[in-house]
CSV table of C-alpha atoms in Angstrom, one decimal:
chain,number,residue,atom,x,y,z
C,1,MET,CA,212.2,53.9,104.5
C,2,PRO,CA,212.1,52.1,107.9
C,3,VAL,CA,209.8,54.8,109.3
C,4,VAL,CA,207.3,54.3,106.5
C,5,ALA,CA,207.3,50.6,106.9
C,6,LEU,CA,206.6,50.8,110.6
C,7,LEU,CA,203.8,53.2,110.1
C,8,SER,CA,202.1,50.9,107.7
C,9,VAL,CA,202.2,48.0,110.2
C,10,ALA,CA,200.7,50.2,112.9
C,11,VAL,CA,197.8,51.3,110.7
C,12,LEU,CA,196.9,47.7,109.9
C,13,PHE,CA,197.2,46.6,113.5
C,14,THR,CA,195.0,49.5,114.8
C,15,GLY,CA,192.3,48.8,112.2
C,16,GLY,CA,192.2,45.2,113.3
C,17,CYS,CA,191.8,46.0,116.9
C,18,SER,CA,189.2,48.8,116.7
C,19,GLY,CA,187.0,47.1,114.1
C,20,THR,CA,186.9,50.4,112.1
C,21,GLN,CA,189.0,51.6,109.3
C,22,ASP,CA,191.0,54.9,109.5
C,23,THR,CA,190.8,56.5,106.1
C,24,SER,CA,192.8,59.6,107.0
C,25,LEU,CA,196.0,58.0,105.9
C,26,SER,CA,194.6,56.4,102.9
C,27,GLY,CA,192.9,58.0,99.9
C,28,ASP,CA,190.7,55.0,99.2
C,29,PRO,CA,189.1,52.9,102.0
C,30,SER,CA,189.2,49.8,99.7
C,31,GLU,CA,192.9,49.8,99.8
C,32,SER,CA,193.1,49.1,103.5
C,33,ALA,CA,190.4,46.4,103.3
C,34,THR,CA,192.2,44.7,100.4
C,35,ALA,CA,195.5,44.8,102.2
C,36,ALA,CA,194.0,43.3,105.4
C,37,SER,CA,192.3,40.4,103.6
C,38,TRP,CA,195.1,39.6,101.1
C,39,SER,CA,195.8,36.0,100.3
C,40,PRO,CA,198.2,34.4,97.8
C,41,SER,CA,196.8,34.1,94.3
C,42,PRO,CA,196.4,30.5,93.1
C,43,SER,CA,198.9,29.3,90.5
C,44,PRO,CA,197.6,29.6,87.0
C,45,THR,CA,196.5,26.2,85.5
C,46,PRO,CA,198.1,25.7,82.1
C,47,SER,CA,195.5,25.1,79.4
C,48,LEU,CA,195.7,21.9,77.4
C,49,THR,CA,196.8,22.2,73.8
C,50,PRO,CA,194.2,20.4,71.6
C,51,PRO,CA,195.9,17.7,69.4
C,52,TYR,CA,194.3,19.2,66.2
C,53,PRO,CA,193.8,22.9,66.8
C,54,THR,CA,191.8,24.8,64.2
C,55,GLY,CA,193.3,27.7,62.3
C,56,ALA,CA,191.8,31.0,61.2
C,57,SER,CA,189.7,29.2,58.6
C,58,GLY,CA,188.1,27.1,61.3
C,59,CYS,CA,189.8,23.8,60.3
C,60,HIS,CA,193.0,22.0,61.0
C,61,ASP,CA,195.4,22.0,58.0
C,62,ASN,CA,196.3,18.5,57.0
C,63,LYS,CA,198.1,19.3,53.8
C,64,GLY,CA,201.1,17.1,53.3
C,65,TRP,CA,200.1,14.6,56.0
C,66,THR,CA,202.0,11.3,55.9
C,67,ALA,CA,200.1,8.0,55.7
C,68,GLN,CA,200.9,7.5,59.4
C,69,GLU,CA,199.5,10.8,60.4
C,70,SER,CA,196.3,10.1,58.5
C,71,ARG,CA,196.0,6.7,60.0
C,72,ASP,CA,196.5,8.1,63.5
C,73,TRP,CA,193.8,10.7,63.0
C,74,VAL,CA,191.3,8.1,61.6
C,75,GLY,CA,191.9,5.8,64.6
C,76,LEU,CA,191.1,8.8,66.8
C,77,VAL,CA,187.8,9.9,65.2
C,78,VAL,CA,186.2,6.5,64.3
C,79,ASN,CA,184.9,4.6,67.4
C,80,THR,CA,184.2,0.9,67.1
C,81,PRO,CA,181.2,-0.8,68.9
C,82,LYS,CA,183.3,-1.8,71.9
C,83,GLU,CA,184.3,1.8,72.4
C,84,ASN,CA,180.6,3.0,72.4
C,85,TYR,CA,178.8,2.6,75.6
C,86,GLU,CA,175.3,3.4,74.4
C,87,ASP,CA,174.7,1.4,71.3
C,88,ASP,CA,176.4,-1.0,68.9
C,89,GLN,CA,177.4,1.3,66.0
C,90,VAL,CA,180.5,2.5,64.3
C,91,GLN,CA,180.7,6.3,65.0
C,92,VAL,CA,182.7,9.2,63.6
C,93,VAL,CA,183.0,11.5,66.6
C,94,SER,CA,182.9,15.3,66.0
C,95,LEU,CA,184.8,17.3,68.7
C,96,PRO,CA,186.2,20.5,67.3
C,97,GLY,CA,189.8,21.1,68.4
C,98,TYR,CA,190.1,17.6,69.6
C,99,ASN,CA,190.0,16.0,66.1
C,100,GLY,CA,189.7,19.0,63.8
C,101,PRO,CA,187.8,19.4,61.7
C,102,LEU,CA,190.3,18.9,59.0
C,103,CYS,CA,190.7,21.2,56.0
C,104,ARG,CA,190.9,18.3,53.6
C,105,LYS,CA,188.7,15.2,53.8
C,106,ILE,CA,190.2,11.7,54.2
C,107,THR,CA,188.8,8.6,52.6
C,108,VAL,CA,188.0,5.9,55.1
C,109,GLN,CA,186.8,2.3,54.5
C,110,VAL,CA,184.6,0.6,57.2
C,111,GLU,CA,184.4,-3.1,56.3
C,112,PHE,CA,182.7,-6.0,58.1
C,113,TRP,CA,184.0,-9.5,57.6
C,114,LYS,CA,182.3,-12.8,58.3
C,115,LEU,CA,184.5,-15.5,59.9
C,116,VAL,CA,183.6,-19.2,59.8
C,117,TYR,CA,185.8,-21.4,62.0
C,118,GLY,CA,186.5,-25.1,61.9
C,119,VAL,CA,188.7,-27.4,63.9
C,120,ALA,CA,191.5,-29.1,62.0
C,121,ASP,CA,191.6,-32.9,62.0
C,122,GLY,CA,194.4,-34.6,63.8
C,123,VAL,CA,196.4,-37.6,62.8
C,124,GLY,CA,194.3,-40.2,61.0
C,125,GLY,CA,191.3,-37.8,60.9
C,126,GLU,CA,190.8,-37.8,64.6
C,127,ARG,CA,189.9,-34.5,66.2
C,128,LEU,CA,192.0,-33.0,69.0
C,129,SER,CA,190.2,-33.9,72.2
C,130,ASP,CA,193.0,-34.2,74.8
C,131,GLY,CA,192.0,-30.9,76.5
C,132,THR,CA,194.7,-28.9,74.8
C,133,LYS,CA,193.9,-26.0,72.5
C,134,PRO,CA,192.6,-27.2,69.1
C,135,VAL,CA,194.1,-26.1,65.8
C,136,TYR,CA,191.6,-23.7,64.2
C,137,TYR,CA,191.3,-22.4,60.7
C,138,PHE,CA,188.8,-20.0,59.2
C,139,ASP,CA,187.2,-18.7,56.1
C,140,ILE,CA,186.8,-14.9,55.7
C,141,ARG,CA,184.5,-13.0,53.4
C,142,ARG,CA,183.3,-9.4,53.2
C,143,VAL,CA,179.7,-8.8,54.2
C,144,LYS,CA,179.4,-5.0,54.2
C,145,ARG,CA,181.6,-2.0,53.2
C,146,VAL,CA,180.9,1.7,53.7
C,147,GLU,CA,183.2,4.3,52.3
C,148,LEU,CA,183.4,7.7,54.0
C,149,ARG,CA,184.9,11.0,52.9
C,150,THR,CA,185.2,12.7,56.2
C,151,ASP,CA,186.9,15.7,57.9
C,152,ALA,CA,185.1,15.2,61.2
C,153,SER,CA,183.0,18.3,60.7
C,154,ASP,CA,179.9,16.3,61.7
C,155,GLU,CA,179.1,13.0,63.3
C,156,ARG,CA,178.4,9.9,61.3
C,157,LYS,CA,176.9,6.6,62.4
C,158,ILE,CA,177.1,3.2,60.7
C,159,ASP,CA,174.8,0.3,61.8
C,160,LEU,CA,176.3,-3.2,62.2
C,161,PRO,CA,175.1,-5.9,59.8
C,162,LYS,CA,172.3,-7.6,61.9
C,163,SER,CA,172.9,-11.1,60.6
C,164,LEU,CA,176.6,-10.9,61.4
C,165,TYR,CA,176.1,-9.9,65.0
C,166,ALA,CA,172.8,-11.8,65.7
C,167,SER,CA,172.6,-13.5,69.1
C,168,ASP,CA,171.3,-16.7,67.4
C,169,ARG,CA,174.1,-17.0,64.9
C,170,SER,CA,176.1,-20.2,64.5
C,171,ALA,CA,178.6,-21.0,67.3
C,172,CYS,CA,181.2,-21.3,64.5
C,173,GLU,CA,180.7,-17.8,63.1
C,174,GLY,CA,182.4,-14.6,64.2
C,175,ALA,CA,182.9,-11.1,62.8
C,176,LEU,CA,185.9,-8.8,62.1
C,177,LEU,CA,185.5,-5.1,61.7
C,178,SER,CA,188.3,-3.1,60.0
C,179,ILE,CA,188.8,0.7,59.7
C,180,THR,CA,191.2,1.5,56.8
C,181,VAL,CA,192.6,4.6,55.3
C,182,GLY,CA,192.2,4.9,51.5
C,183,LYS,CA,191.0,2.1,49.3
C,184,PRO,CA,189.3,-1.2,50.4
C,185,LEU,CA,191.4,-4.0,51.8
C,186,THR,CA,192.6,-6.6,49.3
C,187,SER,CA,192.8,-10.3,50.0
C,188,LYS,CA,196.6,-10.0,50.3
C,189,GLU,CA,196.2,-7.5,53.1
C,190,LEU,CA,193.9,-9.6,55.2
C,191,PRO,CA,195.2,-11.6,58.2
C,192,GLU,CA,196.4,-15.1,57.7
C,193,GLU,CA,195.6,-16.2,61.3
C,194,ILE,CA,193.2,-14.9,63.9
C,195,GLU,CA,193.4,-16.5,67.3
C,196,VAL,CA,190.2,-17.3,69.0
C,197,GLY,CA,188.8,-19.6,71.7
C,198,GLY,CA,190.8,-18.4,74.7
C,199,ASP,CA,188.4,-15.9,76.0
C,200,GLU,CA,184.7,-16.5,75.7
C,201,SER,CA,183.8,-12.8,76.1
C,202,ARG,CA,181.8,-11.1,73.4
C,203,TRP,CA,184.4,-8.6,72.2
C,204,ASP,CA,188.0,-9.9,72.1
C,205,SER,CA,191.1,-7.7,72.3
C,206,ALA,CA,193.4,-10.3,71.0
C,207,PRO,CA,195.8,-8.9,68.4
C,208,VAL,CA,194.9,-9.4,64.7
C,209,ASP,CA,197.8,-9.2,62.4
C,210,PHE,CA,196.7,-7.5,59.2
C,211,ARG,CA,199.2,-7.5,56.4
C,212,SER,CA,198.7,-3.8,55.8
C,213,LYS,CA,199.8,-0.6,57.4
C,214,ARG,CA,196.7,1.2,56.3
C,215,VAL,CA,194.5,-0.3,59.0
C,216,ALA,CA,193.7,2.4,61.6
C,217,ASP,CA,191.6,0.2,63.9
C,218,TYR,CA,189.8,-3.1,64.1
C,219,GLU,CA,187.6,-5.2,66.4
C,220,LEU,CA,187.1,-8.9,66.6
C,221,PHE,CA,183.7,-10.5,67.5
C,222,GLN,CA,184.7,-14.0,68.1
C,223,PRO,CA,182.6,-17.2,67.5
C,224,SER,CA,180.9,-18.3,70.7
C,225,ALA,CA,182.2,-21.9,70.7
C,226,PRO,CA,184.6,-22.8,67.9
C,227,ARG,CA,185.7,-25.9,69.8
C,228,VAL,CA,182.5,-27.7,68.7
C,229,CYS,CA,182.9,-27.0,65.0
C,230,SER,CA,183.7,-29.5,62.3
C,231,PRO,CA,186.4,-28.9,59.7
C,232,ASP,CA,183.8,-27.4,57.4
C,233,GLY,CA,182.6,-24.9,60.0
C,234,LYS,CA,179.4,-26.7,61.2
C,235,PRO,CA,178.5,-27.3,64.9
C,236,THR,CA,178.8,-30.9,65.8
C,237,ALA,CA,177.8,-30.8,69.4
C,238,ASP,CA,176.1,-28.7,72.1
C,239,PRO,CA,178.8,-26.2,73.4
C,240,ALA,CA,177.6,-27.1,77.0
C,241,ASP,CA,178.7,-30.7,76.4
C,242,VAL,CA,182.2,-29.8,75.3
C,243,PRO,CA,184.5,-28.1,77.8
C,244,THR,CA,186.4,-25.0,76.9
C,245,PRO,CA,190.0,-25.9,75.8
C,246,GLY,CA,192.4,-25.6,78.7
C,247,SER,CA,189.7,-26.0,81.4
C,248,GLN,CA,190.5,-29.7,81.7
C,249,PRO,CA,193.8,-31.3,83.0
C,250,THR,CA,196.2,-31.9,80.2
C,251,ASP,CA,198.3,-34.5,82.0
C,252,LEU,CA,196.6,-37.8,80.9
C,253,TYR,CA,199.1,-39.9,82.8
C,254,PRO,CA,199.6,-38.3,86.2
C,255,THR,CA,202.6,-39.3,88.2
C,256,PRO,CA,201.6,-41.8,91.0
C,257,ASP,CA,201.9,-40.5,94.6
C,258,THR,CA,205.1,-42.0,96.0
C,259,SER,CA,205.0,-40.1,99.3
C,260,PHE,CA,205.0,-42.2,102.5
C,261,ASP,CA,204.7,-41.7,106.3
C,262,ILE,CA,208.0,-42.3,108.1
C,263,ASP,CA,206.1,-43.6,111.2
C,264,ASP,CA,204.6,-46.4,109.1
C,265,VAL,CA,208.1,-47.4,108.0
C,266,LEU,CA,209.3,-47.4,111.6
C,267,ARG,CA,206.4,-49.5,112.7
C,268,SER,CA,206.8,-52.1,110.0
C,269,PRO,CA,208.3,-55.4,111.1
C,270,THR,CA,212.0,-56.1,110.2
C,271,PRO,CA,212.3,-58.9,107.7
């Protein structure tokens, strides 16, 4: 065995120096060339397992899914306007293997709600105007509902209600979009409070506490200036004339400056 190993090294070394290959010791010239240019093979890259792989029938079997599993899937396939970079629509995205398609369709409710905000009166009917955050309340009503029976075998697009998302809508009006599995939301499942006014951005990511576990996704389009709204949800001033809550100092009685210069004390005459 040592002799064979030494001979192999000598053949490779000679071929490298002469620039020609000696095929007398090798039945196939390609073997010497392959051996001389050998390099380690790259490590295989593991392929990602799709979350909803399709079976032999071309669909993902969702028989026996729990409500949580259905809700998770719906939250994955339905994209809200904030998640769409090209246009303002609700979209059902079709990506085979990534979201199915499913073997059994799931019922999905896409509901648009109009929010009208007002500022609660303070003590004696005076509105809160000390720079702190006002107390808001709101009225909510459904504007549009679209029911889907979907398995993500194809893409669907749902347009937003134009009046609800119009740029010239009242400063007291906002919108709430809900994506729900199964039947439409009832009044008992709607949120009791929706916080607004902190961030003046168009789409707000503040949490909305629905009283239902069937909501797969939602999106809040908050009113542009609820701080100027009367208790009945009507603008009472130009938003430019009313500062955003929290932007003004809240300390109405600042502590007087009691600092002093020690040199002034030393220079003062002794009584």
